[in-house]
Amino acid sequence: MKIAIWVDNTGYELGQEIIKMLEKKEISYMYAWARNSEDTSSNDKVVEYTTMDVIDENILGIIITDTGIWANILANKVDGIRATLCSNFNQARWGREEHNVNIICLSSFEEEYLEIQNIVNTFIKSEYKK
């Protein structure tokens, strides 16, 4: 399994923390977009490219934007994408197990990194119960 991470400029710092976590766990990932917290050049393309990569069933996606809301709405307009806005690990678990969610949208405004880490870990470990 591979994790695709897409961030806008507001999600840059959180995205870097998630990458560190994935590297420690030796989980393969790909990263796209913001090169730093000032880079707004591609904010409008984050969801477009996210959904193109996640169509592959071996890739799960994480989108990090300011609220995560617009990314969730836009992602779900694409055939084959099942995205959810996550603010706790139960939403990530239930999304994967019950609804086969393949993208979680996170808010960069979330200040509790341990909770974000728990959400991401749960999302990666959980599987769809067919």
N, CA and C atoms as an extended XYZ file, in Angstrom:
390
Properties=species:S:1:pos:R:3:atomname:S:1:resname:S:1:resid:I:1 pbc="F F F"
N         0.840       -1.177        0.000 N   MET     1
C         0.000        0.000        0.000 CA  MET     1
C         0.885        1.241        0.000 C   MET     1
N         0.384        2.258       -0.667 N   LYS     2
C         1.083        3.532       -0.732 CA  LYS     2
C         0.124        4.617       -0.268 C   LYS     2
N         0.664        5.638        0.374 N   ILE     3
C        -0.132        6.766        0.837 CA  ILE     3
C         0.229        7.979       -0.003 C   ILE     3
N        -0.775        8.622       -0.549 N   ALA     4
C        -0.575        9.851       -1.298 CA  ALA     4
C        -0.995       11.013       -0.399 C   ALA     4
N        -0.125       11.992       -0.268 N   ILE     5
C        -0.401       13.139        0.595 CA  ILE     5
C        -0.387       14.393       -0.267 C   ILE     5
N        -1.458       15.168       -0.201 N   TRP     6
C        -1.550       16.414       -0.929 CA  TRP     6
C        -1.908       17.510        0.059 C   TRP     6
N        -1.217       18.595       -0.022 N   VAL     7
C        -1.451       19.688        0.925 CA  VAL     7
C        -1.507       21.020        0.192 C   VAL     7
N        -2.270       21.947        0.765 N   ASP     8
C        -2.168       23.329        0.301 CA  ASP     8
C        -1.172       24.020        1.227 C   ASP     8
N        -0.981       25.299        1.050 N   ASN     9
C         0.031       25.997        1.848 CA  ASN     9
C        -0.276       25.953        3.340 C   ASN     9
N        -1.550       25.933        3.716 N   THR    10
C        -1.878       25.898        5.147 CA  THR    10
C        -1.584       24.539        5.765 C   THR    10
N        -1.548       23.500        4.935 N   GLY    11
C        -1.316       22.149        5.436 CA  GLY    11
C         0.132       21.701        5.363 C   GLY    11
N         1.013       22.584        4.916 N   TYR    12
C         2.410       22.199        4.707 CA  TYR    12
C         3.059       21.623        5.964 C   TYR    12
N         2.970       22.328        7.073 N   GLU    13
C         3.636       21.889        8.311 CA  GLU    13
C         3.085       20.546        8.783 C   GLU    13
N         1.773       20.402        8.799 N   LEU    14
C         1.157       19.146        9.219 CA  LEU    14
C         1.537       18.015        8.269 C   LEU    14
N         1.571       18.303        6.992 N   GLY    15
C         1.979       17.302        6.007 CA  GLY    15
C         3.392       16.805        6.271 C   GLY    15
N         4.285       17.704        6.627 N   GLN    16
C         5.662       17.310        6.930 CA  GLN    16
C         5.724       16.405        8.160 C   GLN    16
N         4.891       16.685        9.158 N   GLU    17
C         4.852       15.836       10.356 CA  GLU    17
C         4.323       14.437       10.024 C   GLU    17
N         3.320       14.377        9.179 N   ILE    18
C         2.772       13.078        8.777 CA  ILE    18
C         3.810       12.295        7.978 C   ILE    18
N         4.552       12.967        7.122 N   ILE    19
C         5.615       12.303        6.357 CA  ILE    19
C         6.657       11.703        7.295 C   ILE    19
N         7.054       12.441        8.318 N   LYS    20
C         8.017       11.913        9.303 CA  LYS    20
C         7.480       10.645        9.953 C   LYS    20
N         6.200       10.660       10.301 N   MET    21
C         5.567        9.500       10.914 CA  MET    21
C         5.588        8.301        9.963 C   MET    21
N         5.238        8.525        8.694 N   LEU    22
C         5.236        7.446        7.707 CA  LEU    22
C         6.640        6.899        7.483 C   LEU    22
N         7.614        7.767        7.441 N   GLU    23
C         8.997        7.321        7.260 CA  GLU    23
C         9.463        6.454        8.423 C   GLU    23
N         9.099        6.822        9.644 N   LYS    24
C         9.458        6.009       10.814 CA  LYS    24
C         8.857        4.618       10.719 C   LYS    24
N         7.661        4.534       10.164 N   LYS    25
C         6.965        3.257       10.036 CA  LYS    25
C         7.316        2.551        8.724 C   LYS    25
N         8.185        3.166        7.935 N   GLU    26
C         8.598        2.630        6.644 CA  GLU    26
C         7.415        2.371        5.711 C   GLU    26
N         6.490        3.316        5.709 N   ILE    27
C         5.320        3.260        4.831 CA  ILE    27
C         5.615        4.113        3.604 C   ILE    27
N         5.413        3.546        2.442 N   SER    28
C         5.671        4.238        1.183 CA  SER    28
C         4.659        5.369        0.992 C   SER    28
N         5.134        6.497        0.486 N   TYR    29
C         4.237        7.631        0.273 CA  TYR    29
C         4.706        8.444       -0.929 C   TYR    29
N         3.799        9.265       -1.411 N   MET    30
C         4.150       10.282       -2.394 CA  MET    30
C         3.547       11.589       -1.904 C   MET    30
N         4.227       12.663       -2.183 N   TYR    31
C         3.834       13.969       -1.664 CA  TYR    31
C         3.676       14.936       -2.825 C   TYR    31
N         2.658       15.758       -2.758 N   ALA    32
C         2.457       16.729       -3.828 CA  ALA    32
C         2.084       18.096       -3.282 C   ALA    32
N         2.466       19.053       -4.013 N   TRP    33
C         2.095       20.448       -3.933 CA  TRP    33
C         2.915       21.323       -3.022 C   TRP    33
N         2.338       21.925       -2.037 N   ALA    34
C         2.998       23.048       -1.354 CA  ALA    34
C         4.448       22.734       -1.005 C   ALA    34
N         5.315       23.619       -1.419 N   ARG    35
C         6.746       23.462       -1.139 CA  ARG    35
C         7.127       24.126        0.180 C   ARG    35
N         6.243       24.968        0.665 N   ASN    36
C         6.433       25.620        1.957 CA  ASN    36
C         5.112       26.259        2.358 C   ASN    36
N         5.062       26.872        3.519 N   SER    37
C         3.792       27.417        4.015 CA  SER    37
C         3.357       28.685        3.290 C   SER    37
N         4.193       29.208        2.408 N   GLU    38
C         3.844       30.410        1.638 CA  GLU    38
C         3.408       30.083        0.210 C   GLU    38
N         3.581       28.867       -0.218 N   ASP    39
C         3.323       28.454       -1.595 CA  ASP    39
C         1.834       28.264       -1.852 C   ASP    39
N         1.237       29.211       -2.532 N   THR    40
C        -0.191       29.107       -2.866 CA  THR    40
C        -0.401       28.817       -4.347 C   THR    40
N         0.662       28.516       -5.062 N   SER    41
C         0.595       28.375       -6.516 CA  SER    41
C        -0.310       27.255       -6.998 C   SER    41
N        -0.523       26.256       -6.199 N   SER    42
C        -1.271       25.103       -6.692 CA  SER    42
C        -2.469       24.728       -5.821 C   SER    42
N        -2.900       25.612       -4.951 N   ASN    43
C        -4.007       25.273       -4.059 CA  ASN    43
C        -5.249       24.798       -4.804 C   ASN    43
N        -5.512       25.376       -5.954 N   ASP    44
C        -6.714       24.990       -6.699 CA  ASP    44
C        -6.575       23.637       -7.386 C   ASP    44
N        -5.392       23.054       -7.441 N   LYS    45
C        -5.166       21.781       -8.112 CA  LYS    45
C        -5.066       20.599       -7.149 C   LYS    45
N        -5.031       20.847       -5.850 N   VAL    46
C        -4.805       19.783       -4.868 CA  VAL    46
C        -5.782       18.632       -5.050 C   VAL    46
N        -7.063       18.909       -5.078 N   VAL    47
C        -8.066       17.844       -5.166 CA  VAL    47
C        -8.024       17.167       -6.529 C   VAL    47
N        -7.834       17.925       -7.582 N   GLU    48
C        -7.790       17.340       -8.928 CA  GLU    48
C        -6.724       16.252       -9.026 C   GLU    48
N        -5.544       16.530       -8.559 N   TYR    49
C        -4.467       15.550       -8.657 CA  TYR    49
C        -4.589       14.446       -7.623 C   TYR    49
N        -5.129       14.754       -6.485 N   THR    50
C        -5.357       13.745       -5.456 CA  THR    50
C        -6.236       12.635       -6.004 C   THR    50
N        -7.334       13.007       -6.570 N   THR    51
C        -8.302       12.013       -7.026 CA  THR    51
C        -7.755       11.200       -8.194 C   THR    51
N        -6.893       11.770       -9.015 N   MET    52
C        -6.312       11.006      -10.118 CA  MET    52
C        -5.431        9.879       -9.591 C   MET    52
N        -4.659       10.129       -8.549 N   ASP    53
C        -3.762        9.112       -8.011 CA  ASP    53
C        -4.501        8.038       -7.221 C   ASP    53
N        -5.522        8.415       -6.491 N   VAL    54
C        -6.194        7.473       -5.589 CA  VAL    54
C        -7.130        6.527       -6.321 C   VAL    54
N        -7.417        6.761       -7.576 N   ILE    55
C        -8.244        5.826       -8.339 CA  ILE    55
C        -7.609        4.432       -8.302 C   ILE    55
N        -6.295        4.361       -8.206 N   ASP    56
C        -5.589        3.090       -8.029 CA  ASP    56
C        -5.964        2.542       -6.660 C   ASP    56
N        -6.523        1.349       -6.600 N   GLU    57
C        -7.019        0.813       -5.332 CA  GLU    57
C        -5.930        0.486       -4.320 C   GLU    57
N        -4.665        0.531       -4.721 N   ASN    58
C        -3.573        0.273       -3.785 CA  ASN    58
C        -3.041        1.550       -3.145 C   ASN    58
N        -3.691        2.665       -3.407 N   ILE    59
C        -3.243        3.950       -2.867 CA  ILE    59
C        -4.363        4.566       -2.044 C   ILE    59
N        -4.019        4.984       -0.843 N   LEU    60
C        -4.934        5.759       -0.003 CA  LEU    60
C        -4.467        7.202       -0.019 C   LEU    60
N        -5.383        8.129        0.138 N   GLY    61
C        -5.026        9.541        0.072 CA  GLY    61
C        -5.321       10.301        1.346 C   GLY    61
N        -4.489       11.305        1.573 N   ILE    62
C        -4.679       12.250        2.674 CA  ILE    62
C        -4.587       13.642        2.067 C   ILE    62
N        -5.631       14.425        2.244 N   ILE    63
C        -5.623       15.814        1.780 CA  ILE    63
C        -5.660       16.703        3.015 C   ILE    63
N        -4.760       17.679        3.063 N   ILE    64
C        -4.732       18.606        4.185 CA  ILE    64
C        -4.896       20.020        3.633 C   ILE    64
N        -5.987       20.657        4.033 N   THR    65
C        -6.244       22.045        3.653 CA  THR    65
C        -6.651       22.795        4.920 C   THR    65
N        -6.995       24.056        4.778 N   ASP    66
C        -7.327       24.852        5.960 CA  ASP    66
C        -8.413       24.191        6.811 C   ASP    66
N        -9.595       24.021        6.286 N   THR    67
C       -10.666       23.362        7.048 CA  THR    67
C       -10.851       21.908        6.634 C   THR    67
N       -10.406       21.547        5.450 N   GLY    68
C       -10.613       20.209        4.910 CA  GLY    68
C       -11.979       20.044        4.260 C   GLY    68
N       -12.846       20.998        4.463 N   ILE    69
C       -14.224       20.869        3.994 CA  ILE    69
C       -14.328       20.944        2.470 C   ILE    69
N       -13.741       21.966        1.863 N   TRP    70
C       -13.865       22.093        0.411 CA  TRP    70
C       -13.214       20.918       -0.296 C   TRP    70
N       -12.105       20.429        0.233 N   ALA    71
C       -11.430       19.288       -0.379 CA  ALA    71
C       -12.331       18.056       -0.339 C   ALA    71
N       -13.007       17.852        0.768 N   ASN    72
C       -13.923       16.725        0.911 CA  ASN    72
C       -15.058       16.815       -0.108 C   ASN    72
N       -15.640       17.981       -0.237 N   ILE    73
C       -16.752       18.178       -1.176 CA  ILE    73
C       -16.298       17.933       -2.610 C   ILE    73
N       -15.195       18.532       -3.001 N   LEU    74
C       -14.706       18.387       -4.379 CA  LEU    74
C       -14.264       16.965       -4.692 C   LEU    74
N       -13.576       16.330       -3.753 N   ALA    75
C       -13.094       14.966       -3.996 CA  ALA    75
C       -14.250       14.005       -4.252 C   ALA    75
N       -15.323       14.161       -3.508 N   ASN    76
C       -16.453       13.241       -3.645 CA  ASN    76
C       -17.239       13.421       -4.942 C   ASN    76
N       -16.916       14.418       -5.726 N   LYS    77
C       -17.551       14.596       -7.028 CA  LYS    77
C       -16.909       13.727       -8.100 C   LYS    77
N       -15.793       13.075       -7.749 N   VAL    78
C       -15.046       12.272       -8.718 CA  VAL    78
C       -15.433       10.805       -8.570 C   VAL    78
N       -15.777       10.154       -9.694 N   ASP    79
C       -16.118        8.729       -9.676 CA  ASP    79
C       -14.972        7.919       -9.075 C   ASP    79
N       -15.309        6.996       -8.195 N   GLY    80
C       -14.318        6.120       -7.583 CA  GLY    80
C       -13.711        6.659       -6.300 C   GLY    80
N       -14.010        7.908       -5.976 N   ILE    81
C       -13.467        8.507       -4.755 CA  ILE    81
C       -14.527        8.469       -3.668 C   ILE    81
N       -14.083        8.056       -2.498 N   ARG    82
C       -14.929        8.048       -1.314 CA  ARG    82
C       -14.136        8.757       -0.219 C   ARG    82
N       -14.341       10.055       -0.117 N   ALA    83
C       -13.572       10.879        0.826 CA  ALA    83
C       -14.438       11.230        2.034 C   ALA    83
N       -13.749       11.452        3.153 N   THR    84
C       -14.447       11.902        4.349 CA  THR    84
C       -13.583       12.892        5.104 C   THR    84
N       -14.240       13.846        5.709 N   LEU    85
C       -13.569       14.789        6.594 CA  LEU    85
C       -13.408       14.091        7.933 C   LEU    85
N       -12.198       14.038        8.453 N   CYS    86
C       -11.937       13.334        9.713 CA  CYS    86
C       -11.438       14.294       10.783 C   CYS    86
N       -12.068       14.205       11.942 N   SER    87
C       -11.587       14.990       13.081 CA  SER    87
C       -11.294       14.100       14.281 C   SER    87
N       -11.531       12.786       14.127 N   ASN    88
C       -11.145       11.845       15.186 CA  ASN    88
C       -10.920       10.465       14.580 C   ASN    88
N       -10.254        9.610       15.340 N   PHE    89
C        -9.863        8.304       14.803 CA  PHE    89
C       -11.053        7.405       14.523 C   PHE    89
N       -12.153        7.560       15.249 N   ASN    90
C       -13.328        6.728       14.974 CA  ASN    90
C       -13.899        7.018       13.594 C   ASN    90
N       -13.890        8.265       13.181 N   GLN    91
C       -14.375        8.598       11.841 CA  GLN    91
C       -13.498        7.942       10.786 C   GLN    91
N       -12.193        7.923       11.017 N   ALA    92
C       -11.277        7.269       10.075 CA  ALA    92
C       -11.538        5.767       10.036 C   ALA    92
N       -11.702        5.165       11.191 N   ARG    93
C       -11.941        3.710       11.262 CA  ARG    93
C       -13.271        3.352       10.621 C   ARG    93
N       -14.334        4.035       11.022 N   TRP    94
C       -15.647        3.730       10.465 CA  TRP    94
C       -15.692        4.018        8.966 C   TRP    94
N       -15.036        5.082        8.556 N   GLY    95
C       -15.000        5.405        7.132 CA  GLY    95
C       -14.380        4.283        6.317 C   GLY    95
N       -13.259        3.743        6.794 N   ARG    96
C       -12.585        2.641        6.085 CA  ARG    96
C       -13.389        1.349        6.196 C   ARG    96
N       -13.784        0.975        7.414 N   GLU    97
C       -14.420       -0.324        7.636 CA  GLU    97
C       -15.830       -0.412        7.058 C   GLU    97
N       -16.596        0.636        7.181 N   GLU    98
C       -18.005        0.581        6.793 CA  GLU    98
C       -18.291        1.142        5.399 C   GLU    98
N       -17.462        2.082        4.943 N   HIS    99
C       -17.784        2.765        3.688 CA  HIS    99
C       -16.654        2.739        2.666 C   HIS    99
N       -15.578        2.006        2.971 N   ASN   100
C       -14.457        1.858        2.052 CA  ASN   100
C       -13.889        3.204        1.592 C   ASN   100
N       -13.779        4.131        2.525 N   VAL   101
C       -13.226        5.450        2.242 CA  VAL   101
C       -11.785        5.304        1.760 C   VAL   101
N       -11.427        6.036        0.698 N   ASN   102
C       -10.059        5.958        0.198 CA  ASN   102
C        -9.290        7.277        0.322 C   ASN   102
N        -9.945        8.323        0.807 N   ILE   103
C        -9.276        9.597        1.079 CA  ILE   103
C        -9.822       10.173        2.382 C   ILE   103
N        -8.902       10.614        3.239 N   ILE   104
C        -9.344       11.398        4.387 CA  ILE   104
C        -8.892       12.836        4.178 C   ILE   104
N        -9.763       13.742        4.564 N   CYS   105
C        -9.473       15.171        4.481 CA  CYS   105
C        -9.269       15.672        5.904 C   CYS   105
N        -8.167       16.348        6.112 N   LEU   106
C        -7.816       16.849        7.438 CA  LEU   106
C        -7.725       18.364        7.419 C   LEU   106
N        -8.005       18.965        8.560 N   SER   107
C        -7.906       20.407        8.706 CA  SER   107
C        -6.541       20.786        9.260 C   SER   107
N        -5.896       21.719        8.596 N   SER   108
C        -4.612       22.209        9.097 CA  SER   108
C        -4.803       23.080       10.333 C   SER   108
N        -6.042       23.446       10.627 N   PHE   109
C        -6.325       24.237       11.829 CA  PHE   109
C        -6.297       23.377       13.088 C   PHE   109
N        -6.346       22.050       12.914 N   GLU   110
C        -6.305       21.139       14.062 CA  GLU   110
C        -4.968       21.314       14.779 C   GLU   110
N        -5.028       21.578       16.041 N   GLU   111
C        -3.807       21.855       16.806 CA  GLU   111
C        -3.264       20.638       17.542 C   GLU   111
N        -4.051       19.611       17.664 N   GLU   112
C        -3.642       18.444       18.447 CA  GLU   112
C        -2.982       17.416       17.541 C   GLU   112
N        -1.650       17.491       17.400 N   TYR   113
C        -0.945       16.603       16.484 CA  TYR   113
C        -1.115       15.136       16.854 C   TYR   113
N        -1.148       14.803       18.138 N   LEU   114
C        -1.300       13.395       18.525 CA  LEU   114
C        -2.617       12.824       18.018 C   LEU   114
N        -3.659       13.641       18.005 N   GLU   115
C        -4.943       13.174       17.474 CA  GLU   115
C        -4.845       12.968       15.960 C   GLU   115
N        -4.186       13.874       15.264 N   ILE   116
C        -3.997       13.723       13.815 CA  ILE   116
C        -3.201       12.455       13.532 C   ILE   116
N        -2.161       12.224       14.306 N   GLN   117
C        -1.349       11.017       14.142 CA  GLN   117
C        -2.205        9.770       14.355 C   GLN   117
N        -3.070        9.801       15.344 N   ASN   118
C        -3.969        8.684       15.629 CA  ASN   118
C        -4.954        8.476       14.470 C   ASN   118
N        -5.476        9.559       13.920 N   ILE   119
C        -6.393        9.476       12.775 CA  ILE   119
C        -5.699        8.799       11.593 C   ILE   119
N        -4.497        9.263       11.271 N   VAL   120
C        -3.764        8.727       10.126 CA  VAL   120
C        -3.420        7.256       10.350 C   VAL   120
N        -2.931        6.914       11.528 N   ASN   121
C        -2.607        5.510       11.830 CA  ASN   121
C        -3.837        4.621       11.695 C   ASN   121
N        -4.955        5.068       12.219 N   THR   122
C        -6.194        4.293       12.152 CA  THR   122
C        -6.651        4.131       10.704 C   THR   122
N        -6.580        5.193        9.936 N   PHE   123
C        -6.968        5.155        8.525 CA  PHE   123
C        -6.139        4.120        7.761 C   PHE   123
N        -4.845        4.099        8.003 N   ILE   124
C        -3.947        3.193        7.300 CA  ILE   124
C        -4.170        1.734        7.716 C   ILE   124
N        -4.398        1.503        8.989 N   LYS   125
C        -4.526        0.132        9.508 CA  LYS   125
C        -5.892       -0.493        9.255 C   LYS   125
N        -6.924        0.319        9.149 N   SER   126
C        -8.283       -0.214        9.014 CA  SER   126
C        -8.525       -0.728        7.599 C   SER   126
N        -9.416       -1.719        7.515 N   GLU   127
C        -9.761       -2.286        6.216 CA  GLU   127
C       -11.277       -2.366        6.055 C   GLU   127
N       -11.702       -2.311        4.833 N   TYR   128
C       -13.123       -2.388        4.496 CA  TYR   128
C       -13.656       -3.778        4.847 C   TYR   128
N       -14.774       -3.804        5.548 N   LYS   129
C       -15.454       -5.071        5.871 CA  LYS   129
C       -16.541       -5.286        4.835 C   LYS   129
N       -16.232       -6.003        3.811 N   LYS   130
C       -17.138       -6.184        2.668 CA  LYS   130
C       -18.459       -6.768        3.048 C   LYS   130
